[in-house]
Coordinates of C-alpha atoms in Angstrom, one line a residue:
X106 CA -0.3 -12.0 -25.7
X107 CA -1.2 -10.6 -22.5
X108 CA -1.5 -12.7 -19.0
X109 CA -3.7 -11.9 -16.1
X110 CA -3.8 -14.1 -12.9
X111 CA -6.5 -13.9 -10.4
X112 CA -5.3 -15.4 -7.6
X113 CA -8.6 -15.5 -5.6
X114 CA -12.4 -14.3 -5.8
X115 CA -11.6 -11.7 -2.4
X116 CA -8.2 -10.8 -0.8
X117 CA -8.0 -13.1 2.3
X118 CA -10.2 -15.9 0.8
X119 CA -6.9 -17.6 0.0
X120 CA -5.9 -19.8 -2.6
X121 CA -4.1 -23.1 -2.5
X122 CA 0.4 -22.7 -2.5
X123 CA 0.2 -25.2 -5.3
X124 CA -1.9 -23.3 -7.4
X125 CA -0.4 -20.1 -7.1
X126 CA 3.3 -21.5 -7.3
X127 CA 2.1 -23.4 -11.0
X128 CA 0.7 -19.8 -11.9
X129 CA 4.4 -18.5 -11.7
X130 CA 5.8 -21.2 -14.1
X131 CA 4.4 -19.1 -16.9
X132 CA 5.3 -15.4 -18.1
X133 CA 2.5 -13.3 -15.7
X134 CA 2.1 -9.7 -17.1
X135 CA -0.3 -8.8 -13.9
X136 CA -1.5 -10.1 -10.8
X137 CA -5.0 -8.4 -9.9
X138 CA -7.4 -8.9 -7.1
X139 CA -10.7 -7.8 -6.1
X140 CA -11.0 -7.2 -2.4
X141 CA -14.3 -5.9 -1.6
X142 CA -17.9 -6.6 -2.3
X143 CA -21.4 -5.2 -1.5
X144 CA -22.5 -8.5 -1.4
X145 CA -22.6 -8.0 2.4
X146 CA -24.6 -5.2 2.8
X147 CA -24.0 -1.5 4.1
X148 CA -22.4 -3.0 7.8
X149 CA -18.8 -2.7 6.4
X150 CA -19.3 0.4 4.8
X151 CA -20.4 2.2 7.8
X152 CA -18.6 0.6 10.2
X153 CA -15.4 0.6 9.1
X154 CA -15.0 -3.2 10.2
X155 CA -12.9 -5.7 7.7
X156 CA -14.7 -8.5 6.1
X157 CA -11.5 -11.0 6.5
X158 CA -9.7 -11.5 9.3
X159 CA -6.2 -10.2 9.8
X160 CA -4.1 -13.3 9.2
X161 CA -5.8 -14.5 6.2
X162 CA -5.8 -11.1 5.4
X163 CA -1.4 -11.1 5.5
X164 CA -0.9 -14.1 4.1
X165 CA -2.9 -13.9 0.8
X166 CA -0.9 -10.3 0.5
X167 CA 2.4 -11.9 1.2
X168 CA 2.8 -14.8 -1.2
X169 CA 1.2 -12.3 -3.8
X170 CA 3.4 -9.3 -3.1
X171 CA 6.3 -11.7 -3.8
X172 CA 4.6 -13.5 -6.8
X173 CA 4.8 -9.5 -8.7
X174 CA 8.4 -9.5 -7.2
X175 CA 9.9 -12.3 -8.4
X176 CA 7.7 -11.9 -12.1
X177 CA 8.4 -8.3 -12.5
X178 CA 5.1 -7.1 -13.0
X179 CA 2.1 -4.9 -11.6
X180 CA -0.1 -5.9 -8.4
X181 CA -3.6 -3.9 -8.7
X182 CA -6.1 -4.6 -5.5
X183 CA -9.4 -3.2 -6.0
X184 CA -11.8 -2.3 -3.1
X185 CA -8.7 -2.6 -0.4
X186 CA -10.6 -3.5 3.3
X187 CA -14.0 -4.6 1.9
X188 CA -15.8 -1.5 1.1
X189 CA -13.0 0.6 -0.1
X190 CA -13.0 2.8 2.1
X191 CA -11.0 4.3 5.2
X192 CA -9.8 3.5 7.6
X193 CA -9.8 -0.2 6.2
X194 CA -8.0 0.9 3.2
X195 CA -5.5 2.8 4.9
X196 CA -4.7 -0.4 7.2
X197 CA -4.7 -2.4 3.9
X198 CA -2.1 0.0 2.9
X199 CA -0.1 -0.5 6.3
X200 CA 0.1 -3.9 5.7
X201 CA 1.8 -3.7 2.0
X202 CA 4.0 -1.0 2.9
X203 CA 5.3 -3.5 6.5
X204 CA 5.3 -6.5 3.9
X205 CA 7.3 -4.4 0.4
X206 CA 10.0 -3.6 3.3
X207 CA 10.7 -7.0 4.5
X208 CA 10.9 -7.9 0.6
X209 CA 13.6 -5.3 0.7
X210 CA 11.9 -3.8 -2.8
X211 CA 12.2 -0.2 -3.6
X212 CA 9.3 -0.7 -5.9
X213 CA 6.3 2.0 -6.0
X214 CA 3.4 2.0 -4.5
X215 CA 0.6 3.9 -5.5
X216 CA -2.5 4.2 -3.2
X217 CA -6.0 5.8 -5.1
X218 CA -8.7 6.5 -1.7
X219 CA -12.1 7.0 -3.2
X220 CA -14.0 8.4 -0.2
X221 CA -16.2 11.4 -0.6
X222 CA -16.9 14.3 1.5
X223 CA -21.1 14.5 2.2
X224 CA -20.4 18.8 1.2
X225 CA -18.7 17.0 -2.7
X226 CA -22.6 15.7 -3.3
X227 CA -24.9 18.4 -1.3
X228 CA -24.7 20.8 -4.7
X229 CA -25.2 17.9 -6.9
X230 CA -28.0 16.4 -5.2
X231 CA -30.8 16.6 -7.6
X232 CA -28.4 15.6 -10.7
X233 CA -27.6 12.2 -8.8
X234 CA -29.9 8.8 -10.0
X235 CA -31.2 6.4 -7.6
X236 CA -30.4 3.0 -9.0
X237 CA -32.9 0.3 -9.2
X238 CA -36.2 1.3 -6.9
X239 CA -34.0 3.2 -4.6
X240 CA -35.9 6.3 -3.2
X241 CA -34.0 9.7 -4.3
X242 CA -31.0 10.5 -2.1
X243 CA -32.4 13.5 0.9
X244 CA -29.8 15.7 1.7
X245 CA -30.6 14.8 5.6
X246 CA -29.6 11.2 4.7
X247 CA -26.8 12.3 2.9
X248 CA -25.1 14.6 5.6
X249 CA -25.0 11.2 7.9
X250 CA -23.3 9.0 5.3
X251 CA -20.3 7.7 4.8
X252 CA -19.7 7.7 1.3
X253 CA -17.8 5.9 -1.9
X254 CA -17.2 6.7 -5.6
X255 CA -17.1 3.3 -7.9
X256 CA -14.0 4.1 -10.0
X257 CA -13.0 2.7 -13.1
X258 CA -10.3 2.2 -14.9
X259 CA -8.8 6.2 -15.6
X260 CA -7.2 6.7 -12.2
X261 CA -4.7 3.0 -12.7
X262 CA -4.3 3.5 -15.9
X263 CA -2.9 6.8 -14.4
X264 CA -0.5 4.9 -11.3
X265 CA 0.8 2.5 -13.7
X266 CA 1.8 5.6 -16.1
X267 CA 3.8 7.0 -13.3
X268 CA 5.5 3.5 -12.7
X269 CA 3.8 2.0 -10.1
X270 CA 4.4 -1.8 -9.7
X271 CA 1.9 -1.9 -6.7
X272 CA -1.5 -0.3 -6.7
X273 CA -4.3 -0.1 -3.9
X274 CA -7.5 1.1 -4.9
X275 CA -10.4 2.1 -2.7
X276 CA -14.0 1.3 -4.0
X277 CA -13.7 0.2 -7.6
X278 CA -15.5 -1.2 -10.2
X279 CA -14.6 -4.9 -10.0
X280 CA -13.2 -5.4 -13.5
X281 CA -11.1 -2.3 -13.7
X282 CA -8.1 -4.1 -11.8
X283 CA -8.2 -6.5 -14.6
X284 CA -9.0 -4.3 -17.6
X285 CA -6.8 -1.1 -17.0
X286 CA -3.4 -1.9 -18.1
X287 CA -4.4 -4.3 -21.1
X288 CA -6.2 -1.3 -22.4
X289 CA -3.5 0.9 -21.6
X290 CA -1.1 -1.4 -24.1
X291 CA -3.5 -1.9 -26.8
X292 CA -5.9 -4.8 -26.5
X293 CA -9.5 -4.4 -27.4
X294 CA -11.6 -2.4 -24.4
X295 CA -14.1 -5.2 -25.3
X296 CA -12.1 -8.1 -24.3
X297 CA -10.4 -6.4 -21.9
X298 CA -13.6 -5.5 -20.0
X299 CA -15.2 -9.4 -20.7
X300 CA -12.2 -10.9 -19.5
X301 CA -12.1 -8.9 -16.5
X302 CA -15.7 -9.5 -15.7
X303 CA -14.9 -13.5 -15.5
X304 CA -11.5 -13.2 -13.3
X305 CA -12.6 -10.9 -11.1
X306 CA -14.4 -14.2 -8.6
X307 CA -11.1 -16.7 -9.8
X308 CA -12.1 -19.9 -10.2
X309 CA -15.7 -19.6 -9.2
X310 CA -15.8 -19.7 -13.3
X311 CA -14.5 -22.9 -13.4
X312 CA -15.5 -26.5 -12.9
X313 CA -15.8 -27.1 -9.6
X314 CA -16.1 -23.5 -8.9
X315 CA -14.4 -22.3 -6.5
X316 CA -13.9 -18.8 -4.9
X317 CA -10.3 -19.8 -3.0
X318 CA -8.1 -20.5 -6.1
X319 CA -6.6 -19.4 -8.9
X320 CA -7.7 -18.5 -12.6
X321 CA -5.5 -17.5 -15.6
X322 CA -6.5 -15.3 -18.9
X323 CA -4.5 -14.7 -22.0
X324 CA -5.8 -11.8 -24.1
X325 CA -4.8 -11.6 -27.7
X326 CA -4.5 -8.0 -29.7
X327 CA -7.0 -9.7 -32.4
X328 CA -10.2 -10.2 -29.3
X329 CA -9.4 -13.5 -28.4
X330 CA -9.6 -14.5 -25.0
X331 CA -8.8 -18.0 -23.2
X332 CA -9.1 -19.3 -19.5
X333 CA -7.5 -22.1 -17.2
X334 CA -7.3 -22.7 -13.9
X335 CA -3.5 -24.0 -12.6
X336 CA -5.5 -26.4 -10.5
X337 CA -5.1 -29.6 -12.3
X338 CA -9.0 -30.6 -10.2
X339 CA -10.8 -27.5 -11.8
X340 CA -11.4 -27.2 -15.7
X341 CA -12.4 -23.9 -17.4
X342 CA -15.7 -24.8 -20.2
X343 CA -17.9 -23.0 -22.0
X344 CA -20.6 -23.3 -19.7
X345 CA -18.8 -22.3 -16.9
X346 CA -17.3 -19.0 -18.7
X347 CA -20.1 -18.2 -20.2
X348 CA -22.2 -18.7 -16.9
X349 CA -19.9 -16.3 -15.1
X350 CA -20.7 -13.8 -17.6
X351 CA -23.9 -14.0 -16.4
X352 CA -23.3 -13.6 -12.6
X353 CA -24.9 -10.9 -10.5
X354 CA -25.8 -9.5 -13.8
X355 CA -29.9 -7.9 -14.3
X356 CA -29.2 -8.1 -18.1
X357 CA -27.9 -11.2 -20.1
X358 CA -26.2 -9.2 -22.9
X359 CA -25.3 -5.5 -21.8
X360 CA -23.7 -4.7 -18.5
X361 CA -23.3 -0.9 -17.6
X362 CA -19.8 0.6 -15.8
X363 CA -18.1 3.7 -15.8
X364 CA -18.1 5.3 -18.6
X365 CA -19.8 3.2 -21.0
X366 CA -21.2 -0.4 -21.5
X367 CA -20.1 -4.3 -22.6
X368 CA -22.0 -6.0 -24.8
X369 CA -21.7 -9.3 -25.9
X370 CA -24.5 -9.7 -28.2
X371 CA -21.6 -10.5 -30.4
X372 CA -20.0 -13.0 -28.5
X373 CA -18.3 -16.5 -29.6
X374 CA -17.8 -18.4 -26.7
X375 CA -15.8 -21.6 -27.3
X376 CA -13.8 -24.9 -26.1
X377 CA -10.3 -25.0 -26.7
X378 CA -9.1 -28.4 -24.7
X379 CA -10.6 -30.1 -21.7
X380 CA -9.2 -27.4 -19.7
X381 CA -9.3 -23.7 -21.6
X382 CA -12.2 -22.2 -22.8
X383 CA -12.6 -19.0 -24.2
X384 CA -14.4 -15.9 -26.0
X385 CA -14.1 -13.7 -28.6
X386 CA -16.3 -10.7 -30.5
X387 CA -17.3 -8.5 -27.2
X388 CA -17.5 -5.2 -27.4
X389 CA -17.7 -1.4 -25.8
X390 CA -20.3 1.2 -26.3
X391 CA -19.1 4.3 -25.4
X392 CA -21.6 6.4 -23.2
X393 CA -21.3 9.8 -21.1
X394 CA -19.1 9.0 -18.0
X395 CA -20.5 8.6 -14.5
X396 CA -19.8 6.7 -11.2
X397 CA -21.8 4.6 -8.7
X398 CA -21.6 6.0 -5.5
X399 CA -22.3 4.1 -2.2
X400 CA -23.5 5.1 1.2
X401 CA -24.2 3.7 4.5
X402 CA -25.3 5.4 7.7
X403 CA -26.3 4.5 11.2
X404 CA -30.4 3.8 11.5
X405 CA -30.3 1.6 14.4
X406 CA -28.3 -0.3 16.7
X407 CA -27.4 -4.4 16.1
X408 CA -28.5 -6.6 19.6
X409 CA -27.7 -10.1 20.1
X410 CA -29.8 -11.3 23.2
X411 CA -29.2 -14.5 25.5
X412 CA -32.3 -15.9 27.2
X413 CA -31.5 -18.6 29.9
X414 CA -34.2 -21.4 29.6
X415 CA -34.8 -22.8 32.7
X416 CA -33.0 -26.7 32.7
X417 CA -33.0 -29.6 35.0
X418 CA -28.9 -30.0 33.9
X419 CA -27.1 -27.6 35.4
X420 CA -23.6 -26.6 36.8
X421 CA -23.1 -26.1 40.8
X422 CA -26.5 -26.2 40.8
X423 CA -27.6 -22.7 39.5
X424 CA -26.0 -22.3 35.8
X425 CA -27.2 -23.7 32.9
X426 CA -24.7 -25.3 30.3
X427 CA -24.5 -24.3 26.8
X428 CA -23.4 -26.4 24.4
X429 CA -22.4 -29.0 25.9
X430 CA -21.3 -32.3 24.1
X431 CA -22.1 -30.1 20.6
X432 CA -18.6 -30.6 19.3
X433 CA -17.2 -34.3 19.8
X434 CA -13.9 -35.2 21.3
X435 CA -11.1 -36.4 18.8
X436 CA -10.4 -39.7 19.9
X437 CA -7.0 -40.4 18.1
X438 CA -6.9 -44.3 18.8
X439 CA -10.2 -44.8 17.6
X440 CA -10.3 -42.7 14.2
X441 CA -6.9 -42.4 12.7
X442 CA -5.9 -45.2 10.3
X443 CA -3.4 -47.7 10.6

């Protein structure tokens, strides 16, 4: 058997202590989390900003770097500083590197940038695919991008061979933190890929769902797969499994990555208690190799503008107030309980 835990849906969302403290009662084999997202649009990409403020940001990495510590076993964070690329990933890095040497760990750390140069693409421009109704890629457009290649699981499957316990990945597609060293010991590529697909957002595939806490899989070396949360509020069912499967997915039953493609035409999806569900039967087409690569540039500049409205209430008489009495004051002897 092979345990994954996913402590969150995005580094710095957080998770609750309790939850991740129950996750290291059992035997963890990897700790994986996805720390980026397109969801936001290009504004990360090209501006190099972080999604997640710096304190949420240290504290989700703290408590998890010592979680791999004290289990022994490998940390993999995908899409390190949002859109995976530098300079957030490099600060990402920073920050594990300051937090490893307070831990007083020798431990390796492996660090897998995925930026591209504009001159990698120019020669390849008329081989490259728009995806969806994209227009085709012009090379004016491409010489002010910033750019990112999707990677899957080849280049952690390659860190972990050369011992890494911790590994920081720039863009990468989401499940590959999950899938890559299962595969690399044997399981299925199939369940590997399926499971990964579902831990990637934590216990968003639970019910409740919820993005800020934790989710377990155990992966069998027959295909079987089973989930539970280690919040004793949240439940994983069929429904909410299979669901997940589904999200931000264009196609119910194939879903394309690097390198091939998951099907679960096949799939048996089932209850195993109130609070583990499960999945078996999925499986991986093989198909010529190639990577999704993201770009932002600059076509305009963001403005936030203030109009003063002119207002009988006003301050000394000349400046109008804001906000005022939009946030009530906490009256402690009227509202706490006895």
């Amino acid at each position: 058997m092979y345990r994954i835990l996913a402590p969150t849906a995005i580094l710095g969302y957080g998770f609750p202590i309790e939850s991740f403290n129950k996750a290291l009662q059992y035997e963890l084999d990897l700790i994986a989390v996805d720390a980026g997202s397109m969801d936001a649009g290009p504004y990360y990409l090209g501006s190099g900003s972080h999604y997640v403020g710096d304190t949420a940001l240290e504290r989700d990495l703290s408590i998890m770097i010592q979680g791999a510590i004290s289990q022994d076993c490998p940390l993999i964070i995908g899409s390190a500083g949002f859109a995976g690329s530098r300079p957030q990933f490099d600060q990402v890095v920073s920050k594990v590197k300051k937090i490893l040497q307070q831990q007083h760990t020798c431990a390796k750390l492996a660090t897998i940038p995925s930026d591209l140069d504009a001159s990698q693409l120019a020669r390849l421009l008329d081989a490259l695919v728009p995806l969806g109704t994209m227009p085709k890629l012009e090379h004016n457009r491409l010489r002010r991008s910033k750019l990112v290649a999707q990677m899957g699981i080849e280049p952690i499957i390659a860190a972990l061979e050369a011992g890494a316990q911790f590994i920081i990945c720039g863009r990468c597609y989401d499940p590959a933190i999950f899938a890559a060293d299962p595969i690399r010991k044997g399981y299925p590529s199939g369940t590997a890929f399926h499971a990964a697909k579902i831990l990637e957002c934590g216990a968003i595939a639970c019910e409740p769902g919820s993005g800020s806490d934790c989710l377990i899989a155990e992966l069998d070396l027959d295909g079987n797969t089973v989930f539970y949360p280690t919040n004793a509020q949240r439940k994983a069912t069929v429904k909410s499994i299979a669901a997940h499967t589904l999200y931000e997915k264009s196609s119910p039953d194939v879903f394309h990555m690097p390198g091939g493609i998951l099907t679960i035409r096949d799939t048996r999806f089932y209850q195993v208690n109130e609070r583990k569900a499960g999945f078996a039967g999925s499986k991986i087409i093989r198909r010529p190799y190639s990577l999704k690569i993201e770009g932002s540039c600059a076509v305009g500049e963001r403005v936030v503008s203030l109009i003063p409205l002119k207002r009988d209430h006003t301050v000394d008489g000349s400046i109008s107030v804001y906000g005022r009495n939009a946030v009530e004051i906490f009256e402690e002897s009227e509202s706490m309980p006895e």
